[in-house]
mmCIF file with all atom_site columns, C-alpha atoms in Angstrom:
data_model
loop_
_atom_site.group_PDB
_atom_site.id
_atom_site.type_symbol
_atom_site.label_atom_id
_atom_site.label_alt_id
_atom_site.label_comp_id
_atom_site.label_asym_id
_atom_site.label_entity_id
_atom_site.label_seq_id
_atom_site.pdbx_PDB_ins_code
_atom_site.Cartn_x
_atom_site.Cartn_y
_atom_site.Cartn_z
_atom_site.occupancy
_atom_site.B_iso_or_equiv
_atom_site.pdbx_formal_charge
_atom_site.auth_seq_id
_atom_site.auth_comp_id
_atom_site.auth_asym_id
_atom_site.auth_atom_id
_atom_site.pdbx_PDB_model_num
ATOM 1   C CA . UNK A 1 1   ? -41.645 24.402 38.800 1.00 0.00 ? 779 UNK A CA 1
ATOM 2   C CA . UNK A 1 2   ? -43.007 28.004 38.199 1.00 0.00 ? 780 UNK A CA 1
ATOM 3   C CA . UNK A 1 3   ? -40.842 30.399 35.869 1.00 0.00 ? 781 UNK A CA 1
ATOM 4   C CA . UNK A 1 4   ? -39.811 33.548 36.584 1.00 0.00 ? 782 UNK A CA 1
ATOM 5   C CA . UNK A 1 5   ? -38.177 36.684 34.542 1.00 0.00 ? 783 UNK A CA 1
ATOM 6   C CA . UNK A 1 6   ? -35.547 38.673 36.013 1.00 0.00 ? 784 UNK A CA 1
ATOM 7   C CA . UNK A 1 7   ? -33.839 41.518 34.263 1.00 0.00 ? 785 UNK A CA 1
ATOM 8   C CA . UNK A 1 8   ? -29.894 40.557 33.755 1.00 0.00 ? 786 UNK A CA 1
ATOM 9   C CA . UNK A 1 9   ? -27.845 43.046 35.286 1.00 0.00 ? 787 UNK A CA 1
ATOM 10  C CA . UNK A 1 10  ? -24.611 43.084 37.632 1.00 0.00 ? 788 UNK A CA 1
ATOM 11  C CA . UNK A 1 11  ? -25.829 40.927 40.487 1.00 0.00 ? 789 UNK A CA 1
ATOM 12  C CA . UNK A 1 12  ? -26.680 38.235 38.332 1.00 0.00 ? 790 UNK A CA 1
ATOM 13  C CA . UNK A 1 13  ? -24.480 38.155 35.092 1.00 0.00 ? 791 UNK A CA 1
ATOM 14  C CA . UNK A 1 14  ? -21.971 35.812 36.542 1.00 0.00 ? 792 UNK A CA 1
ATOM 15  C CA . UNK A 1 15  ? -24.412 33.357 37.272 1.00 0.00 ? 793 UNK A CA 1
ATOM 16  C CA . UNK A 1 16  ? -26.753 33.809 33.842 1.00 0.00 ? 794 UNK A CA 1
ATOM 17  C CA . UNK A 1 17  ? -22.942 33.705 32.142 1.00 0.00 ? 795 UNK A CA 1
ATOM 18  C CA . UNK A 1 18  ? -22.257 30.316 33.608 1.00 0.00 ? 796 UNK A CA 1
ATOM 19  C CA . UNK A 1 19  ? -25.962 28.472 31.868 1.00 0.00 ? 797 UNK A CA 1
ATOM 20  C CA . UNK A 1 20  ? -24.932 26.306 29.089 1.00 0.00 ? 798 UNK A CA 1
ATOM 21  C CA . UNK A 1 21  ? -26.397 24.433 26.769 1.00 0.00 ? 799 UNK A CA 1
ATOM 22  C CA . UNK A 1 22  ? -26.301 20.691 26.407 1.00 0.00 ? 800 UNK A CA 1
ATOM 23  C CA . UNK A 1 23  ? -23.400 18.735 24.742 1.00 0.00 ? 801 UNK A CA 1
ATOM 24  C CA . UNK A 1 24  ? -24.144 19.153 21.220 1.00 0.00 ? 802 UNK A CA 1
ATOM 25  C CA . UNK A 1 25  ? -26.183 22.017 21.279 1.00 0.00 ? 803 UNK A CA 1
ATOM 26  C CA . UNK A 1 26  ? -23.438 24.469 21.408 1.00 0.00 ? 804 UNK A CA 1
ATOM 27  C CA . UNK A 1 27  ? -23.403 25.196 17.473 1.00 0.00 ? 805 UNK A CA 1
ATOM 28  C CA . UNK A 1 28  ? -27.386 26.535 18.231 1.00 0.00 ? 806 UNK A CA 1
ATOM 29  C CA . UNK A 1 29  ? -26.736 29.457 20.076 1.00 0.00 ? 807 UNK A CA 1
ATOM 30  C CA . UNK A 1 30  ? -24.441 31.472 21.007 1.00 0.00 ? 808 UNK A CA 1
ATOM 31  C CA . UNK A 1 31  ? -23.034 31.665 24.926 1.00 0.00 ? 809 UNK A CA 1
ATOM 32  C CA . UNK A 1 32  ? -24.853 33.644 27.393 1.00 0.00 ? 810 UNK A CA 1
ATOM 33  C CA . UNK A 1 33  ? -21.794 35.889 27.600 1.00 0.00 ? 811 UNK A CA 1
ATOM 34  C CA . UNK A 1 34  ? -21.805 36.590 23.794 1.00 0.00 ? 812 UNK A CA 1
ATOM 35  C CA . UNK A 1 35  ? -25.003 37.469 24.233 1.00 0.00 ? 813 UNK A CA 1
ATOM 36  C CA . UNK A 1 36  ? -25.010 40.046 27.249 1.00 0.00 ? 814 UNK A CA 1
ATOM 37  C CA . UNK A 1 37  ? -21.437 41.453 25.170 1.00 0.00 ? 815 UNK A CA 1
ATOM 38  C CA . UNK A 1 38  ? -23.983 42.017 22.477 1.00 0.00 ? 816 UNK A CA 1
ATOM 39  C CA . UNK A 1 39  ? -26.663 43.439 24.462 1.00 0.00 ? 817 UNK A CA 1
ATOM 40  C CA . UNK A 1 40  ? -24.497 45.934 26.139 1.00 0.00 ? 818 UNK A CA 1
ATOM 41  C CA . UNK A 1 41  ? -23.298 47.419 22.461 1.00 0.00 ? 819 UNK A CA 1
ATOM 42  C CA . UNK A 1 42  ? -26.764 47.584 21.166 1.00 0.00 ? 820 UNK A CA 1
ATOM 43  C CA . UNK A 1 43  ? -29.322 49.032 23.700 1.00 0.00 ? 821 UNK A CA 1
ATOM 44  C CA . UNK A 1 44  ? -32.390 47.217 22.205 1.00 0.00 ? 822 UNK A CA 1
ATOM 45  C CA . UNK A 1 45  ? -31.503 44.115 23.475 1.00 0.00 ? 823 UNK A CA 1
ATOM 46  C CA . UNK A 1 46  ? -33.207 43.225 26.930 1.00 0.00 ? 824 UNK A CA 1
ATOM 47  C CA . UNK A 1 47  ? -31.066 40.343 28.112 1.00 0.00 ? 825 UNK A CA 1
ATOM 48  C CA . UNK A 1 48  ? -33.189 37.897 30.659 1.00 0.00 ? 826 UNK A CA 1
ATOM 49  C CA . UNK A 1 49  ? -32.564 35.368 33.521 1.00 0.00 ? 827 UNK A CA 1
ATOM 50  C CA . UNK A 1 50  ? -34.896 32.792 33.468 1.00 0.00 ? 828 UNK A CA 1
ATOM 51  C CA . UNK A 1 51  ? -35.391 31.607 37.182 1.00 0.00 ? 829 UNK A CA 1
ATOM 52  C CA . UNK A 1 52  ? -36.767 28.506 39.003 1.00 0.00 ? 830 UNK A CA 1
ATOM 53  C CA . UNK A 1 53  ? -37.151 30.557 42.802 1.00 0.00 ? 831 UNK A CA 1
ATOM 54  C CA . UNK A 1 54  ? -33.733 31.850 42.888 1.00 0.00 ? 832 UNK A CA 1
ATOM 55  C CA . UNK A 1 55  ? -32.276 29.021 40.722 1.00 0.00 ? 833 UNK A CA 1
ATOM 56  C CA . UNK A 1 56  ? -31.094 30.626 37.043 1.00 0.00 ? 834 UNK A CA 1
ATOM 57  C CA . UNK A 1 57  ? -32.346 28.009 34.895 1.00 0.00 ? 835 UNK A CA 1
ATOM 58  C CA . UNK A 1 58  ? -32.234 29.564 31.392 1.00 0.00 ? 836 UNK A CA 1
ATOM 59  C CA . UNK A 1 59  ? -31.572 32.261 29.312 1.00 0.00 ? 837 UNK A CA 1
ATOM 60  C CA . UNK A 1 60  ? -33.257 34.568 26.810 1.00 0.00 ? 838 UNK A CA 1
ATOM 61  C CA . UNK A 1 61  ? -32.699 37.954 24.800 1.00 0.00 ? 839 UNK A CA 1
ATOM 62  C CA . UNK A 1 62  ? -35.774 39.664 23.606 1.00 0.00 ? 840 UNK A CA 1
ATOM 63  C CA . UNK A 1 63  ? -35.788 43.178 21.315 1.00 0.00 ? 841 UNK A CA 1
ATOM 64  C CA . UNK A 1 64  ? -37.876 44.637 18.944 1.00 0.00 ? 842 UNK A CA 1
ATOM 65  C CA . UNK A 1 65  ? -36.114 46.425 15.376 1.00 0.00 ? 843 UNK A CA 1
ATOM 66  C CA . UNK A 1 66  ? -37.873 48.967 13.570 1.00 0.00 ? 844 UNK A CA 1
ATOM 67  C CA . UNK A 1 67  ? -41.616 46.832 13.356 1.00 0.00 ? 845 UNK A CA 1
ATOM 68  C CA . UNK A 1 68  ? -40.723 44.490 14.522 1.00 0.00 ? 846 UNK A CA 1
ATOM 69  C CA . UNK A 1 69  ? -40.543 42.401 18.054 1.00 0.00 ? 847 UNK A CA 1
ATOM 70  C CA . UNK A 1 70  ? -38.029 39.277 18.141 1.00 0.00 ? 848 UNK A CA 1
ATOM 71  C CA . UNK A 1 71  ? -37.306 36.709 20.691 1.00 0.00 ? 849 UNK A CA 1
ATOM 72  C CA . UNK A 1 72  ? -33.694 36.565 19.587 1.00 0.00 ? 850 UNK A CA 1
ATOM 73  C CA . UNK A 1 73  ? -32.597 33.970 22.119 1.00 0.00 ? 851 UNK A CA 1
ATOM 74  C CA . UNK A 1 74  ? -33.198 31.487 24.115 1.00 0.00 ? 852 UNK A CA 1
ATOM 75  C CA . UNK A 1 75  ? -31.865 28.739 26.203 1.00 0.00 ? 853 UNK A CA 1
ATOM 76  C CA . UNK A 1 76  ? -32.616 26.551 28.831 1.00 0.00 ? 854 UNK A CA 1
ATOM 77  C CA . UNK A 1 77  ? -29.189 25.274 30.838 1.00 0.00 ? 855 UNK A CA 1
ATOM 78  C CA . UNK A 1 78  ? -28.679 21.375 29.804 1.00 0.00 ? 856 UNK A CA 1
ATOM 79  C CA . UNK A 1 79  ? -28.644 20.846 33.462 1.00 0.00 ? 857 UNK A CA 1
ATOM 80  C CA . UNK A 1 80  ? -32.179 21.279 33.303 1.00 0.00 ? 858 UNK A CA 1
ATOM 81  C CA . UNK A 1 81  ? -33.502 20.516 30.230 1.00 0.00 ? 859 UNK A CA 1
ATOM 82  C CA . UNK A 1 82  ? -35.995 17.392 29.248 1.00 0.00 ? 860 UNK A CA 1
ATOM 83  C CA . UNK A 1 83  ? -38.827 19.121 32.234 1.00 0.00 ? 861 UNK A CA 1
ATOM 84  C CA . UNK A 1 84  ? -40.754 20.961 30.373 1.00 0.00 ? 862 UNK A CA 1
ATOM 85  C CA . UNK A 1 85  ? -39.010 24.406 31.139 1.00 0.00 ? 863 UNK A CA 1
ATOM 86  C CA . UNK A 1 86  ? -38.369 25.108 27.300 1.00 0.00 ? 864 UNK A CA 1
ATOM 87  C CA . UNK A 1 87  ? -42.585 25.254 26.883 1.00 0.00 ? 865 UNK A CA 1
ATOM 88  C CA . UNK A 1 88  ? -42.924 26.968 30.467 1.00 0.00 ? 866 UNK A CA 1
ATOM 89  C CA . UNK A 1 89  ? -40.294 29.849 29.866 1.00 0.00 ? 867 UNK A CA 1
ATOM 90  C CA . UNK A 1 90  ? -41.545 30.084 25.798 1.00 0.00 ? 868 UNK A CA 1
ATOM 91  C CA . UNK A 1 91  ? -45.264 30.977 27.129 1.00 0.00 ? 869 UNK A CA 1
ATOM 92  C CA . UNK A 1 92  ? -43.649 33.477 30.191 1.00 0.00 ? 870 UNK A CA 1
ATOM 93  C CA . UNK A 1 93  ? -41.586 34.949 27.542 1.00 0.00 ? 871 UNK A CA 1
ATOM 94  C CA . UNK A 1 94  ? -44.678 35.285 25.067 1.00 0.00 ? 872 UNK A CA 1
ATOM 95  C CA . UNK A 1 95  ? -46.688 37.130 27.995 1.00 0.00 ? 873 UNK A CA 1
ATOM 96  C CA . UNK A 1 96  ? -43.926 39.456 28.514 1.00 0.00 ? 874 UNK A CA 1
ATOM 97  C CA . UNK A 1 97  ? -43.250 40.563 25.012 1.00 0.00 ? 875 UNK A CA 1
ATOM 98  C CA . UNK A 1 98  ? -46.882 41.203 24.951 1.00 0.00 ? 876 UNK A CA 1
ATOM 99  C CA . UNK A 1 99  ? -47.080 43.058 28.070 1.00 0.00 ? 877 UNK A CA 1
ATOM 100 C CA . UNK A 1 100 ? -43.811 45.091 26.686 1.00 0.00 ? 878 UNK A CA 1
ATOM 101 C CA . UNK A 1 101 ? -44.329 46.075 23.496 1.00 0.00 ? 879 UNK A CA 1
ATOM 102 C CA . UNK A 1 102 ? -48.191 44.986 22.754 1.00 0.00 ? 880 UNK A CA 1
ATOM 103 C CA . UNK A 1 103 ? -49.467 42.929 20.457 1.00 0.00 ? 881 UNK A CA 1
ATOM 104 C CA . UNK A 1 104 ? -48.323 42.147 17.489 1.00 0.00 ? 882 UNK A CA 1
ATOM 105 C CA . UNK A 1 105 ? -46.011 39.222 15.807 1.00 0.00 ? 883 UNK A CA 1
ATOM 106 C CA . UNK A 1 106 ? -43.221 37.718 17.679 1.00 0.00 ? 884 UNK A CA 1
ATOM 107 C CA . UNK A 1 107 ? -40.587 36.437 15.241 1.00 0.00 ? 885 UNK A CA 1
ATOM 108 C CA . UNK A 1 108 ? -37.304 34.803 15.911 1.00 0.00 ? 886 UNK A CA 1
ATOM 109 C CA . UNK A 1 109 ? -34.659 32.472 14.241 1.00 0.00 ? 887 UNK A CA 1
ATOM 110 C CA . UNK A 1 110 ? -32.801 28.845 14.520 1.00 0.00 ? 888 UNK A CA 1
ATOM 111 C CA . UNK A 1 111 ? -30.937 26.429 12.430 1.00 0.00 ? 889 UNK A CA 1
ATOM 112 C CA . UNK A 1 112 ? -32.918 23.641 10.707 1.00 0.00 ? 890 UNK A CA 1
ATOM 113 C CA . UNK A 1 113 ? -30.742 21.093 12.318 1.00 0.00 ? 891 UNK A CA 1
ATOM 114 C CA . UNK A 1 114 ? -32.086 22.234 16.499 1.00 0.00 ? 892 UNK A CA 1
ATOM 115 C CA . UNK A 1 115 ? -34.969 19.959 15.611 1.00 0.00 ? 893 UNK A CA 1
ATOM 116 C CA . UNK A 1 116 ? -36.215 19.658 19.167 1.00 0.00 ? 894 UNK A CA 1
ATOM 117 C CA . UNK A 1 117 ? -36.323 23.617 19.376 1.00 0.00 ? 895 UNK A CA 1
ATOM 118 C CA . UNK A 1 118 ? -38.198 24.060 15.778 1.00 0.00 ? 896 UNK A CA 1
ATOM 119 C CA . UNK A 1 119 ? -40.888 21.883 17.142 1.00 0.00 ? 897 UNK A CA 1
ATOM 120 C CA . UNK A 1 120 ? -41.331 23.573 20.525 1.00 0.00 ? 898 UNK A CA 1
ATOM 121 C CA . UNK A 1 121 ? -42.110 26.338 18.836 1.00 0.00 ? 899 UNK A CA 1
ATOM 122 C CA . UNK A 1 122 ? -44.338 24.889 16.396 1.00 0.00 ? 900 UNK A CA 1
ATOM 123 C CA . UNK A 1 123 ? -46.115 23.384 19.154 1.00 0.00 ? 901 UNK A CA 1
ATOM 124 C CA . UNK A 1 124 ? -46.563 27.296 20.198 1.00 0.00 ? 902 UNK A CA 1
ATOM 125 C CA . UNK A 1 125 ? -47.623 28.405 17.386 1.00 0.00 ? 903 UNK A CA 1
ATOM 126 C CA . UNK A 1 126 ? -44.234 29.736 15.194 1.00 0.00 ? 904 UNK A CA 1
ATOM 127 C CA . UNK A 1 127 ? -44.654 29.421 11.788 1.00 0.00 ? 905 UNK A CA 1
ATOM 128 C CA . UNK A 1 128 ? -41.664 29.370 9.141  1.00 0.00 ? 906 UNK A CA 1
ATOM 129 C CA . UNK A 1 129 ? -41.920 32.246 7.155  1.00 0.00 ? 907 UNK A CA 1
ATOM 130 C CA . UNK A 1 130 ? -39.483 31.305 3.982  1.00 0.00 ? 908 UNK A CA 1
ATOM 131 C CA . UNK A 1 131 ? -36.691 33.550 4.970  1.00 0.00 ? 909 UNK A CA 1
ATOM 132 C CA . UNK A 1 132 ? -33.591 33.443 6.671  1.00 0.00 ? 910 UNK A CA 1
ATOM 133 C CA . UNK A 1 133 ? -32.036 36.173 8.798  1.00 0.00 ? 911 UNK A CA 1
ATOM 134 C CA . UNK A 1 134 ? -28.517 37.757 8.347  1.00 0.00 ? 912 UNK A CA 1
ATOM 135 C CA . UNK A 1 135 ? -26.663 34.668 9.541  1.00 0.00 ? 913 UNK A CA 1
ATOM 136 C CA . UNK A 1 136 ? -28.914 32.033 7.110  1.00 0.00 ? 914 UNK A CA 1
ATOM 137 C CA . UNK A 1 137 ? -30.976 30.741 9.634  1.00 0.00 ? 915 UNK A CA 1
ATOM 138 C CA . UNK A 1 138 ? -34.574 29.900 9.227  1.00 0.00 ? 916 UNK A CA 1
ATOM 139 C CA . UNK A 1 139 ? -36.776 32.689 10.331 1.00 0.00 ? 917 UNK A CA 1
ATOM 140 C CA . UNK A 1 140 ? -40.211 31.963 12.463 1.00 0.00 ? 918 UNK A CA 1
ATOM 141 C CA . UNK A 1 141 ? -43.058 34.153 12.888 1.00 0.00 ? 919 UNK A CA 1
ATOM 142 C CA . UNK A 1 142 ? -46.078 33.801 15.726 1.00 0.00 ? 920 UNK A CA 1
ATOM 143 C CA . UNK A 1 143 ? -49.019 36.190 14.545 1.00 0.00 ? 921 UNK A CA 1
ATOM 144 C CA . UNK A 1 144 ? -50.751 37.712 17.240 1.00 0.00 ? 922 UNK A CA 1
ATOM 145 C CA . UNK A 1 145 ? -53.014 36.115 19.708 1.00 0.00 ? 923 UNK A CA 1
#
């Protein structure tokens, strides 16, 4: 499979609205609808499809606050999870943030319990930094490449 990053907009919200996680995971993230709700009050946000050819496989919402750059979320549908798309989309979305806004650190957050999604990004280099964001969850940071 090869990754690819499309914009979300109105020809494909319906579809990126209808990715969901696995059973279980739903307490990890919030729906792909919350998301693009959130995205259109607060122009920051750059919501994402995350396509296999013209298959929406995942989702993710990258931004960058005042200093700093954040992959805020980030899902891959439990249709297709367990083939390696998690790793594959996290290195796609690293190369875009740095073609976007530069280099620099990439931070983002998750609950301690989405085990399988703290060490994915371990694996890619995400380091926790000791805090917690506005909602208590754990806080990574990737320094620049």
């Amino acid at each position: 499979m090869s990754l690819s990053i499309r914009a979300a907009d109105r020809g494909n919200r319906a579809a990126l609205e209808a990715l969901r996680v696995a059973p279980g995971q739903e307490g990890y993230i919030e729906t792909v609808a919350q998301c693009l709700r959130e995205a259109d009050g607060l122009a920051l946000w750059r919501p994402l499809g995350l396509y296999d050819g013209e298959t929406p496989v995942g989702f993710a919402m990258v931004g960058r606050f005042p200093g700093e750059v954040w992959l805020d979320r980030l899902l891959i549908d439990g249709r297709y999870q367990g083939r390696g798309l998690g790793g594959e989309a996290l290195v796609l979305l690293l190369r875009y943030l740095r073609e976007q806004y530069g280099p620099g650190p990439v931070y983002l957050s998750l609950y301690p319990e989405n085990t399988a999604a703290l060490a994915l990004y371990e694996k890619h280099g995400f380091r926790l930094n000791g805090e917690r964001d506005i909602h208590g969850e754990l806080v990574m940071v990737r320094e620049a490449d």
